[in-house]
Coordinates of C-alpha atoms in Angstrom, one line a residue:
X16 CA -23.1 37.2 -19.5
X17 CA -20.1 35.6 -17.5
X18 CA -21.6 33.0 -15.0
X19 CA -19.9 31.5 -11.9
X20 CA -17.1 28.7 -11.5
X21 CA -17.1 25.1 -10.3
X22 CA -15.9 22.0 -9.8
X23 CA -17.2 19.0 -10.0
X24 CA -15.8 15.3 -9.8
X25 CA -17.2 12.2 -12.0
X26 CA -16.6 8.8 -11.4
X27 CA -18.4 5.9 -12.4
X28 CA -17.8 1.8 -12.6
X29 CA -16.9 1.0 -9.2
X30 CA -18.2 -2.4 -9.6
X31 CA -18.3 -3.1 -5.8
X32 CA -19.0 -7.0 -6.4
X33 CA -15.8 -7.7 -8.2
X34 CA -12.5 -8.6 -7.1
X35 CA -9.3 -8.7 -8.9
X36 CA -8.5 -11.1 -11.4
X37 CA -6.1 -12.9 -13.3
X38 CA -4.7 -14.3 -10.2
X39 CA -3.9 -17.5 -10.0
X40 CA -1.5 -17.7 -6.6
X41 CA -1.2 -14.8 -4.2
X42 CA 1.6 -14.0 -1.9
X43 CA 0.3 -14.0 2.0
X44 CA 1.3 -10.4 2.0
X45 CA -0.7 -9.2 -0.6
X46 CA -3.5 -10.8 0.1
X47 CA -5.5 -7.8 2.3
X48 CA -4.6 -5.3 0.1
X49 CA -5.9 -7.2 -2.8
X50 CA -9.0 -8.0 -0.7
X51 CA -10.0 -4.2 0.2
X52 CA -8.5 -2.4 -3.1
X53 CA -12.1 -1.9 -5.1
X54 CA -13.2 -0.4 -1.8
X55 CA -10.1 1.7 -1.1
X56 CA -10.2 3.3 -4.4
X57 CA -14.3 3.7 -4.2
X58 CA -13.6 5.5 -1.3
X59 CA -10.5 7.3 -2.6
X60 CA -13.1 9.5 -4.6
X61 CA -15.4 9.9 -1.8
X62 CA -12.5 11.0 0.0
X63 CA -11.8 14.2 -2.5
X64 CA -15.2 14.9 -2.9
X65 CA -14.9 16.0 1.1
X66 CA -12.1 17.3 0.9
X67 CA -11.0 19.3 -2.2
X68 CA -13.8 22.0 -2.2
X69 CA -15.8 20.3 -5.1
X70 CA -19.7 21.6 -5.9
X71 CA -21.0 18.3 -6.7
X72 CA -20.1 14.8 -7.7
X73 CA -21.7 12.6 -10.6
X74 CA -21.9 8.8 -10.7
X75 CA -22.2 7.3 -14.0
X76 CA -23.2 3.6 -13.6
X77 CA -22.2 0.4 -12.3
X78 CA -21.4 1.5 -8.6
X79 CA -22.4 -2.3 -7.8
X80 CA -25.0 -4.7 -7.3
X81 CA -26.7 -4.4 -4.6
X82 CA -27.2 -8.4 -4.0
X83 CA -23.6 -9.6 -5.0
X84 CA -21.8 -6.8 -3.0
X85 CA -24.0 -6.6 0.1
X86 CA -24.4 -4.9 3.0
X87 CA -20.5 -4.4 2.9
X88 CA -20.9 -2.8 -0.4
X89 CA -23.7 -1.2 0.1
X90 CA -22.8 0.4 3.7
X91 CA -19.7 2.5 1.7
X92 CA -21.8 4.0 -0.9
X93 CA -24.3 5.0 1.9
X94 CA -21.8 6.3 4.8
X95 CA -19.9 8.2 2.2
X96 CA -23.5 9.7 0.7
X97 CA -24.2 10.7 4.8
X98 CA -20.7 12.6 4.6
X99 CA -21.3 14.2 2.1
X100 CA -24.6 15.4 2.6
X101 CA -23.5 16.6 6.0
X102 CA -21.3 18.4 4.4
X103 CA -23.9 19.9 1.6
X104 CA -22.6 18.3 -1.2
X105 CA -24.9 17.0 -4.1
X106 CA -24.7 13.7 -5.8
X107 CA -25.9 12.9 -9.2
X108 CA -26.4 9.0 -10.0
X109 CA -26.9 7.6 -13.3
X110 CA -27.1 3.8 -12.8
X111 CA -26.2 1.3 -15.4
X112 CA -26.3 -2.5 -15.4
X113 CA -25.0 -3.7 -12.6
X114 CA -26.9 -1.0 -10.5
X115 CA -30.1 -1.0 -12.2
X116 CA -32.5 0.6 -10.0
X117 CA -35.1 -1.9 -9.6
X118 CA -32.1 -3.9 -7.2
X119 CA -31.8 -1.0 -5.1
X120 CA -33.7 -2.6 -1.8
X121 CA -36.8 -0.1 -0.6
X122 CA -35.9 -0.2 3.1
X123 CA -32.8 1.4 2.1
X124 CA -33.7 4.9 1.7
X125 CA -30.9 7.3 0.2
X126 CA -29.7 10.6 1.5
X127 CA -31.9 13.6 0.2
X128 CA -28.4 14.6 -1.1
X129 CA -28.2 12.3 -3.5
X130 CA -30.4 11.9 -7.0
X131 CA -30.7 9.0 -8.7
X132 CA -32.1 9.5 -12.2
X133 CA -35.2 7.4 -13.8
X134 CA -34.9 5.2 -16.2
X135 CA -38.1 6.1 -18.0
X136 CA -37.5 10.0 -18.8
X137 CA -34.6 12.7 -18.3
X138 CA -34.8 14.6 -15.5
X139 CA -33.2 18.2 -15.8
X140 CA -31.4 19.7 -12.3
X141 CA -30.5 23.2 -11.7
X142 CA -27.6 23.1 -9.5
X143 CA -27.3 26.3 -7.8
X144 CA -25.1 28.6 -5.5
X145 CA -26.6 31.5 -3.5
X146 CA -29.5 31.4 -5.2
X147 CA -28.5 31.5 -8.4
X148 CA -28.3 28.9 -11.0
X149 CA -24.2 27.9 -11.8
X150 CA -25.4 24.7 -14.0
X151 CA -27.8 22.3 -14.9
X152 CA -27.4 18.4 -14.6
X153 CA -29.9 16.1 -17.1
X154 CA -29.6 12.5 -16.4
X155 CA -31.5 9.1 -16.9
X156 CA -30.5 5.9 -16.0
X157 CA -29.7 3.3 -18.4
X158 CA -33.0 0.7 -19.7
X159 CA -30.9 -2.3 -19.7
X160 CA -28.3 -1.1 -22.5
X161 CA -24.7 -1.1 -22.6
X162 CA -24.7 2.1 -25.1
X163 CA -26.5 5.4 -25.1
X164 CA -29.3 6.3 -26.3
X165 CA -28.9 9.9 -27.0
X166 CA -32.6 11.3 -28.0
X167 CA -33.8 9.8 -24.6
X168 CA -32.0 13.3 -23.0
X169 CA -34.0 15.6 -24.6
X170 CA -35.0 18.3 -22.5
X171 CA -35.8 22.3 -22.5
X172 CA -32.3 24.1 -23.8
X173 CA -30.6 26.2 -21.0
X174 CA -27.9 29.1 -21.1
X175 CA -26.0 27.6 -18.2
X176 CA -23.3 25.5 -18.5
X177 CA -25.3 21.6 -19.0
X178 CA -24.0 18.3 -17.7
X179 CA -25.6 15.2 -19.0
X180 CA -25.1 12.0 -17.1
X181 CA -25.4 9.0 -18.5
X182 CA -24.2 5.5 -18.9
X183 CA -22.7 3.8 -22.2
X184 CA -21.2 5.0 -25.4
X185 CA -22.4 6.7 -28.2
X186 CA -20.5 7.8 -31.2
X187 CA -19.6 11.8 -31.4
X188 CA -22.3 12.8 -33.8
X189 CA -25.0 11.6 -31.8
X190 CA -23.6 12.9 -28.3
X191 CA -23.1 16.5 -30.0
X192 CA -26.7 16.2 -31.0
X193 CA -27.2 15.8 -27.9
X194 CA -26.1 19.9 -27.3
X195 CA -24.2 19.1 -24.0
X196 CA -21.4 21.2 -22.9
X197 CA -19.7 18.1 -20.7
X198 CA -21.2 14.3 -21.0
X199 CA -20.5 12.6 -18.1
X200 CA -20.7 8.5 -18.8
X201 CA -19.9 5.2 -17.6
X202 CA -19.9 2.1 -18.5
X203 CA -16.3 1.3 -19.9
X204 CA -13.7 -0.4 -17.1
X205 CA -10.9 1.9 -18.9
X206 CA -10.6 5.6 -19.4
X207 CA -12.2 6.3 -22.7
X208 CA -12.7 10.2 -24.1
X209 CA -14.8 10.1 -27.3
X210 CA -13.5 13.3 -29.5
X211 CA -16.2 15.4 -30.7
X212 CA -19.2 14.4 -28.4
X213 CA -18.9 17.8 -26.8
X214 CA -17.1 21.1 -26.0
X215 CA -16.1 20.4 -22.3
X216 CA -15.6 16.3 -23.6
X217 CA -17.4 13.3 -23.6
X218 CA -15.8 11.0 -21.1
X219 CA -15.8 7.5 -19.7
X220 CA -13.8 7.8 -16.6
X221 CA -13.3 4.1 -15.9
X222 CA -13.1 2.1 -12.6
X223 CA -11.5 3.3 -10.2
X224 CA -9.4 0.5 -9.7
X225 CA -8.7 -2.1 -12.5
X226 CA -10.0 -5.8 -12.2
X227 CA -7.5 -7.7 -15.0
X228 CA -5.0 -7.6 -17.4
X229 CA -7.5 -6.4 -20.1
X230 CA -7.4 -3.4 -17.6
X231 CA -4.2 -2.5 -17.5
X232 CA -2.6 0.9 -16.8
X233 CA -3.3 3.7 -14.7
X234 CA -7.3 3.9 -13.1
X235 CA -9.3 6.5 -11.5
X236 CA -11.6 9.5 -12.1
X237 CA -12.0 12.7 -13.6
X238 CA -12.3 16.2 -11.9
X239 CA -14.0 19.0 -14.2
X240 CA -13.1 22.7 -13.6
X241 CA -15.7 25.0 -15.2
X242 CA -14.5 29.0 -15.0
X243 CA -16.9 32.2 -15.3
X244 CA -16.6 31.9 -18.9
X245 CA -17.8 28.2 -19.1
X246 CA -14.2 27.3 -20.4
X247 CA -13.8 23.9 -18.8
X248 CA -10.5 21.5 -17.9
X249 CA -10.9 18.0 -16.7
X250 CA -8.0 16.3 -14.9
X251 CA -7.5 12.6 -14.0
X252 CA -7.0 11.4 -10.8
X253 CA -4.8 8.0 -9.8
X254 CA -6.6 6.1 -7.1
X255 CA -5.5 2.4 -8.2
X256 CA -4.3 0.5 -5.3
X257 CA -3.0 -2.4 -7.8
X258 CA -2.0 -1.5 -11.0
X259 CA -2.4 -4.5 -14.0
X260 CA 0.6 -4.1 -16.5
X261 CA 0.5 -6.6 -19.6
X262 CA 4.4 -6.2 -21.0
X263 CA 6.1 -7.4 -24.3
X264 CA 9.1 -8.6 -25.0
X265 CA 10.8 -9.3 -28.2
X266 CA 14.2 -11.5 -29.2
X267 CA 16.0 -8.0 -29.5
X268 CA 15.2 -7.2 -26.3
X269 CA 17.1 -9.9 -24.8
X270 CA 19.6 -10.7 -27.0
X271 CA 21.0 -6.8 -25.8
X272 CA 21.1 -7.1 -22.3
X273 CA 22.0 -11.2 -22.8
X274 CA 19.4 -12.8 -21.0
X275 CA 15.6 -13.0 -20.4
X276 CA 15.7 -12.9 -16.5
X277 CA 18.1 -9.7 -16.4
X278 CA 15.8 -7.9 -18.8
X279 CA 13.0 -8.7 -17.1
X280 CA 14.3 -7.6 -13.5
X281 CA 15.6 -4.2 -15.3
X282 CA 11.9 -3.7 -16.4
X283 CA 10.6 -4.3 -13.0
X284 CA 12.5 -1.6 -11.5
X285 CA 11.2 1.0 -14.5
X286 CA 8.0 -0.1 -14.3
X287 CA 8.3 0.4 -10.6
X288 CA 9.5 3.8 -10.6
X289 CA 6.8 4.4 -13.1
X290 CA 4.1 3.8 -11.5
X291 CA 4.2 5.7 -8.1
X292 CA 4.9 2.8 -5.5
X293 CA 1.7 1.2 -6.2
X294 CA 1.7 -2.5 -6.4
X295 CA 1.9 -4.1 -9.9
X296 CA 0.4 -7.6 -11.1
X297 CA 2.4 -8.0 -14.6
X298 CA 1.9 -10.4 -17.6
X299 CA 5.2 -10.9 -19.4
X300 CA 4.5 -12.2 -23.4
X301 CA 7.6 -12.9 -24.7
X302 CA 7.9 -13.5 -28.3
X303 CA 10.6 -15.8 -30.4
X304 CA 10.8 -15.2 -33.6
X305 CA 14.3 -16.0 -33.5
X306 CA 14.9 -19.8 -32.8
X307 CA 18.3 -19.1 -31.8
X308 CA 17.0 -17.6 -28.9
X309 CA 15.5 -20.7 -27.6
X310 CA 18.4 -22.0 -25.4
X311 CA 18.8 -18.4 -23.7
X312 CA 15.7 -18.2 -22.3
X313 CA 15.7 -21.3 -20.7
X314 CA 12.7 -22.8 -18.0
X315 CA 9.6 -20.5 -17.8
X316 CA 8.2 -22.0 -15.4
X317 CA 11.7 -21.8 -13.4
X318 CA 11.8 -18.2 -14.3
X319 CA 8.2 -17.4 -13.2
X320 CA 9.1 -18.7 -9.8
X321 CA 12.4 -16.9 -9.5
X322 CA 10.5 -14.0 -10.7
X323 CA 7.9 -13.9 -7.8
X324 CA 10.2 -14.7 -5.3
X325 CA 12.5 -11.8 -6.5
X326 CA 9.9 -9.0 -6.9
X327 CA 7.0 -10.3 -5.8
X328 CA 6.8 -9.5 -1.9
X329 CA 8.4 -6.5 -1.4
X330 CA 6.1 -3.2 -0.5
X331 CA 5.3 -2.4 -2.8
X332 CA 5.2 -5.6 -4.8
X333 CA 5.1 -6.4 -8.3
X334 CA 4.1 -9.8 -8.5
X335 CA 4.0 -11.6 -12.0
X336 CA 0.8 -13.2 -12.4
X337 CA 1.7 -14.7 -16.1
X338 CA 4.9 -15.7 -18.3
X339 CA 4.6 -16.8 -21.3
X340 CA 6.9 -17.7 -24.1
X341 CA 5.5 -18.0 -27.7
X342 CA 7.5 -19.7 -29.8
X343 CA 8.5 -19.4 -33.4
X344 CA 6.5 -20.6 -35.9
X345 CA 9.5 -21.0 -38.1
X346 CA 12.4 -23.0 -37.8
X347 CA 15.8 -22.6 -39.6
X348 CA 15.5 -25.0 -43.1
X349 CA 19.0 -26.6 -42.1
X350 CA 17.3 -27.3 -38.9
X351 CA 14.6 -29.5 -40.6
X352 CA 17.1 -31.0 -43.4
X353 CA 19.2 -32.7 -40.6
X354 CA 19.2 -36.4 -40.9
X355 CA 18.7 -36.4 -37.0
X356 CA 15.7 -37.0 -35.0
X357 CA 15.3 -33.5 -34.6
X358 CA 14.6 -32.5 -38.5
X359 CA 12.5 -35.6 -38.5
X360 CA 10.6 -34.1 -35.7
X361 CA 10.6 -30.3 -37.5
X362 CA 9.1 -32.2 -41.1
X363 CA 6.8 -33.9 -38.6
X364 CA 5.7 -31.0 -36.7
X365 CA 5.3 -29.1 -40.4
X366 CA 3.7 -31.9 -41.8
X367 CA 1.1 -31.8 -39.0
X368 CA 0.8 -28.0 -39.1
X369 CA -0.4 -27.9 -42.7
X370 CA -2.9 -30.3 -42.3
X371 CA -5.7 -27.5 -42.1
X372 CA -9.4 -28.7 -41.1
X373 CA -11.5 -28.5 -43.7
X374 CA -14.7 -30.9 -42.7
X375 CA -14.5 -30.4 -39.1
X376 CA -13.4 -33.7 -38.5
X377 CA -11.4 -35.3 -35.3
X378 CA -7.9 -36.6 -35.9
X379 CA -5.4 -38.0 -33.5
X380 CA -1.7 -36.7 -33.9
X381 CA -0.9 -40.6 -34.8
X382 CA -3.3 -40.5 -37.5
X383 CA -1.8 -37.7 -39.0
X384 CA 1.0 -39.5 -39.9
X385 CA -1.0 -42.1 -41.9
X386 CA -3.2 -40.1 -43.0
X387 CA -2.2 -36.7 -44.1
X388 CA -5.5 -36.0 -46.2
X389 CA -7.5 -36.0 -43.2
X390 CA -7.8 -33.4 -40.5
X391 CA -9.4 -32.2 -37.6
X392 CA -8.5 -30.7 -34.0
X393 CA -5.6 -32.3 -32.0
X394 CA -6.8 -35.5 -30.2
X395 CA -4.6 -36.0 -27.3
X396 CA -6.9 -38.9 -25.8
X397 CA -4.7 -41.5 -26.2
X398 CA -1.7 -40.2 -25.1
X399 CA -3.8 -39.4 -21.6
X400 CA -4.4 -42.9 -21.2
X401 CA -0.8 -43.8 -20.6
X402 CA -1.0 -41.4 -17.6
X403 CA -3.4 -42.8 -15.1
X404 CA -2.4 -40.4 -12.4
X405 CA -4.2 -37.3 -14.4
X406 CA -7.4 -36.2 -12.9
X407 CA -10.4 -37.0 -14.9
X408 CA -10.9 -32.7 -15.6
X409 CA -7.1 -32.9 -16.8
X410 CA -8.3 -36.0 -19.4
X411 CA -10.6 -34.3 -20.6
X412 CA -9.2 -30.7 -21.3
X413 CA -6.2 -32.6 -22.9
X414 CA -7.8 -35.0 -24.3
X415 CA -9.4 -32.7 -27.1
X416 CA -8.4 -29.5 -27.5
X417 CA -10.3 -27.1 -29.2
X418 CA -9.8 -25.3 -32.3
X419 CA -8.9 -21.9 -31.0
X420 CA -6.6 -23.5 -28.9
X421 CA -5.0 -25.9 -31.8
X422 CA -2.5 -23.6 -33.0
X423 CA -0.4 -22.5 -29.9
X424 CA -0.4 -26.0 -28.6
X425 CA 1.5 -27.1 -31.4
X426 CA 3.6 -23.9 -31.2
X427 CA 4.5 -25.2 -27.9
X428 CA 4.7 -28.6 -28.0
X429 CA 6.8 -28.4 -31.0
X430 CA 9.3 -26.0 -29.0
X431 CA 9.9 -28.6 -26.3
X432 CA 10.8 -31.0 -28.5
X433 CA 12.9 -28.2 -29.8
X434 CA 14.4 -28.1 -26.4
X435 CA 14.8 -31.2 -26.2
X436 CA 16.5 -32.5 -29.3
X437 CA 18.9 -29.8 -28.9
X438 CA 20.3 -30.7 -25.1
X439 CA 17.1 -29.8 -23.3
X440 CA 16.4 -26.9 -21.2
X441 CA 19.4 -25.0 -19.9
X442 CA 19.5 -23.9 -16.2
X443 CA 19.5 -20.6 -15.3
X444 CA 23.1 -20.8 -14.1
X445 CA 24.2 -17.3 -11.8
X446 CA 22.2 -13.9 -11.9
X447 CA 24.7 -11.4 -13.2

């Protein structure tokens, strides 16, 4: 029997108590917009619940905490619930984490529009229009878990079109044992759709609005349209304020437009027209696996400056929040046969390189020359000593640096001596 259409929007992962990231200078005219964008793109899906004649929305998890986002935090969530129960819409809350239930203060009441599920059991909802039932919600809030426990939604089967709300992952087997037509979880910062996990889709909508570069691209929230015959689309919506774009950039690349800063400003304007107007906080990586290369890409740290100076405080902006060059691991074999104080360097550098730790013990880069048996981390500690002028934190991160880190120090320390030895780093010389 053919049932009734709707619409409904879920969202989830607002994270309220988190600002951007990755941010480690901000241009004065940014720095508002960067202030206010979790809360402009929290209330970007309040805003179309209002306005773009949906049945119900469902919240899966991590709205905020209560304590770290205060009353500021809190007061959105609860004027937008008051609009929209003035304007008889429905909210269904599954919290997760950072919501938990328990943090929600008891002398702040919610909105007899809105449900937030237990924790302890399922609770099963018929949503209903007229008088008759269009759908039923089941939701519980999450125990403390970052995944999904699926069996924990068990409730009476039902003809009508079901929505289970939930927060965290599960794979597809156990969310289509689960016998839901559309799960509706949170719990993941990006958009994730889990193939198989039911008819309608199993879907992590994401936050709203990115926090770091590990968030990159597009951010938002999903809108479900269910027809008579239970055939359901869901579409995403853009509501990112700031969009986080990590890019990379290979020798080719530059080597056919003929230099590093042109390439990159001809990627700022596609990346630009590609992402509607919003603002964009970009990571460059740019890799070097051809040594030759070296002397046309010239000062990053000239470049990075240049870079947000260019691009970085228009409207919108794209501001680059990170460049970095990794060098080449290898160097041409004429390079390090050179009677010259370069190849001494290169069979130095190589010499050092394939001194692998093997005991876990501490060796200084003088020692390795002595001593090429023995290995370790890189001890920088004496060389800090020549430098009084370095803050005691700056000592001590240089002064030993750790074994994750060993690797591309050497990459990079052995590409300035590249520089160097080989007439030092070029200037940038005119913009063509």
């Amino acid at each position: 029997m053919p049932g009734e259409s709707f619409r409904f929007i879920h969202a989830s992962d607002f994270h309220l108590e988190t600002p951007l990231g990755d941010l480690d200078q901000l241009p004065p005219n940014l720095r508002e917009a960067l202030a206010t964008a979790p809360r402009a793109a929290a209330a970007a899906v309040f805003d179309a619940a209002l306005a773009d004649n949906i049945d119900f929305l469902v919240l899966s998890g991590d709205l905020l905490h209560p304590v770290a986002a205060g009353p500021h935090g809190m007061s959105l969530l609860l004027d937008n619930f008051e609009k929209l129960h003035a304007a008889g819409t429905p909210v269904y809350w599954a919290a997760g984490i950072a919501d938990d239930p328990k943090q929600w203060p008891e002398a702040v009441p919610l909105p007899p529009n809105v449900t937030l599920f237990p924790r302890d059991k399922p609770l099963s909802i018929p949503y209903e229009r007229a008088g008759r039932v269009v759908c039923t919600i089941v939701g519980r809030s999450s125990e403390g878990r970052s995944s999904l426990h699926v069996p924990g939604f068990q409730t009476e089967p039902s003809d009508e079109f079901t929505v289970g709300v939930g927060y965290g992952a599960a794979d597809a087997d156990a969310l289509a044992s689960g016998r839901m037509d559309y799960w509706a979880l949170g719990g993941a910062h990006n958009y994730n759709e889990i193939e198989g996990g039911a008819p309608a889709g199993a879907i992590q909508p994401g936050s709203p609005q990115g926090r770091g570069l590990n968030e990159s691209g597009a951010h938002g929230y999903c809108v479900v349209d269910v027809d008579a015959e239970q055939t359901a689309r869901v579409h995403r919506v853009e509501s990112d304020r700031f969009r986080y774009c990590h890019v990379t950039i290979d020798a080719e690349e530059i080597r056919s437009v003929g230099s590093l800063r042109n390439l990159l400003g001809q990627k700022v304007t596609t990346l630009a027209n590609e992402n509607g107007g919003r603002h964009l906080l970009i990571a460059w990586d740019v890799a070097l696996s051809d040594p030759e290369m070296i002397t046309s890409v010239g000062d990053p740290v000239e470049l990075l400056r240049n870079l947000r100076r260019d691009y970085g405080n228009g409207n919108p902006a794209a501001w680059t929040t990170r460049l970095t060059v990794r060098p080449p691991r290898n160097y041409p074999k004429s390079w390090r046969e050179e009677d010259t104080i370069l190849g001494d360097f290169l069979r130095a550098s190589d010499k050092f390189r394939k001194s692998q730790s093997t005991s876990g013990s501490t060796t200084s880069v003088s020692d390795q020359s002595t001593a090429p048996g023995k290995s370790g981390s890189v001890q920088l500690m004496p060389f800090t000593e020549e430098h009084p002028e370095l803050s005691s934190t700056a000592t001590t991160l240089l002064g030993d640096v750790p074994a994750q880190h060993r690797d591309e120090t050497l990459d990079e320390a052995t590409l300035l001596g590249v520089e160097l030895l080989r007439g030092g780093k070029p200037s940038w010389g005119r913009k063509s």
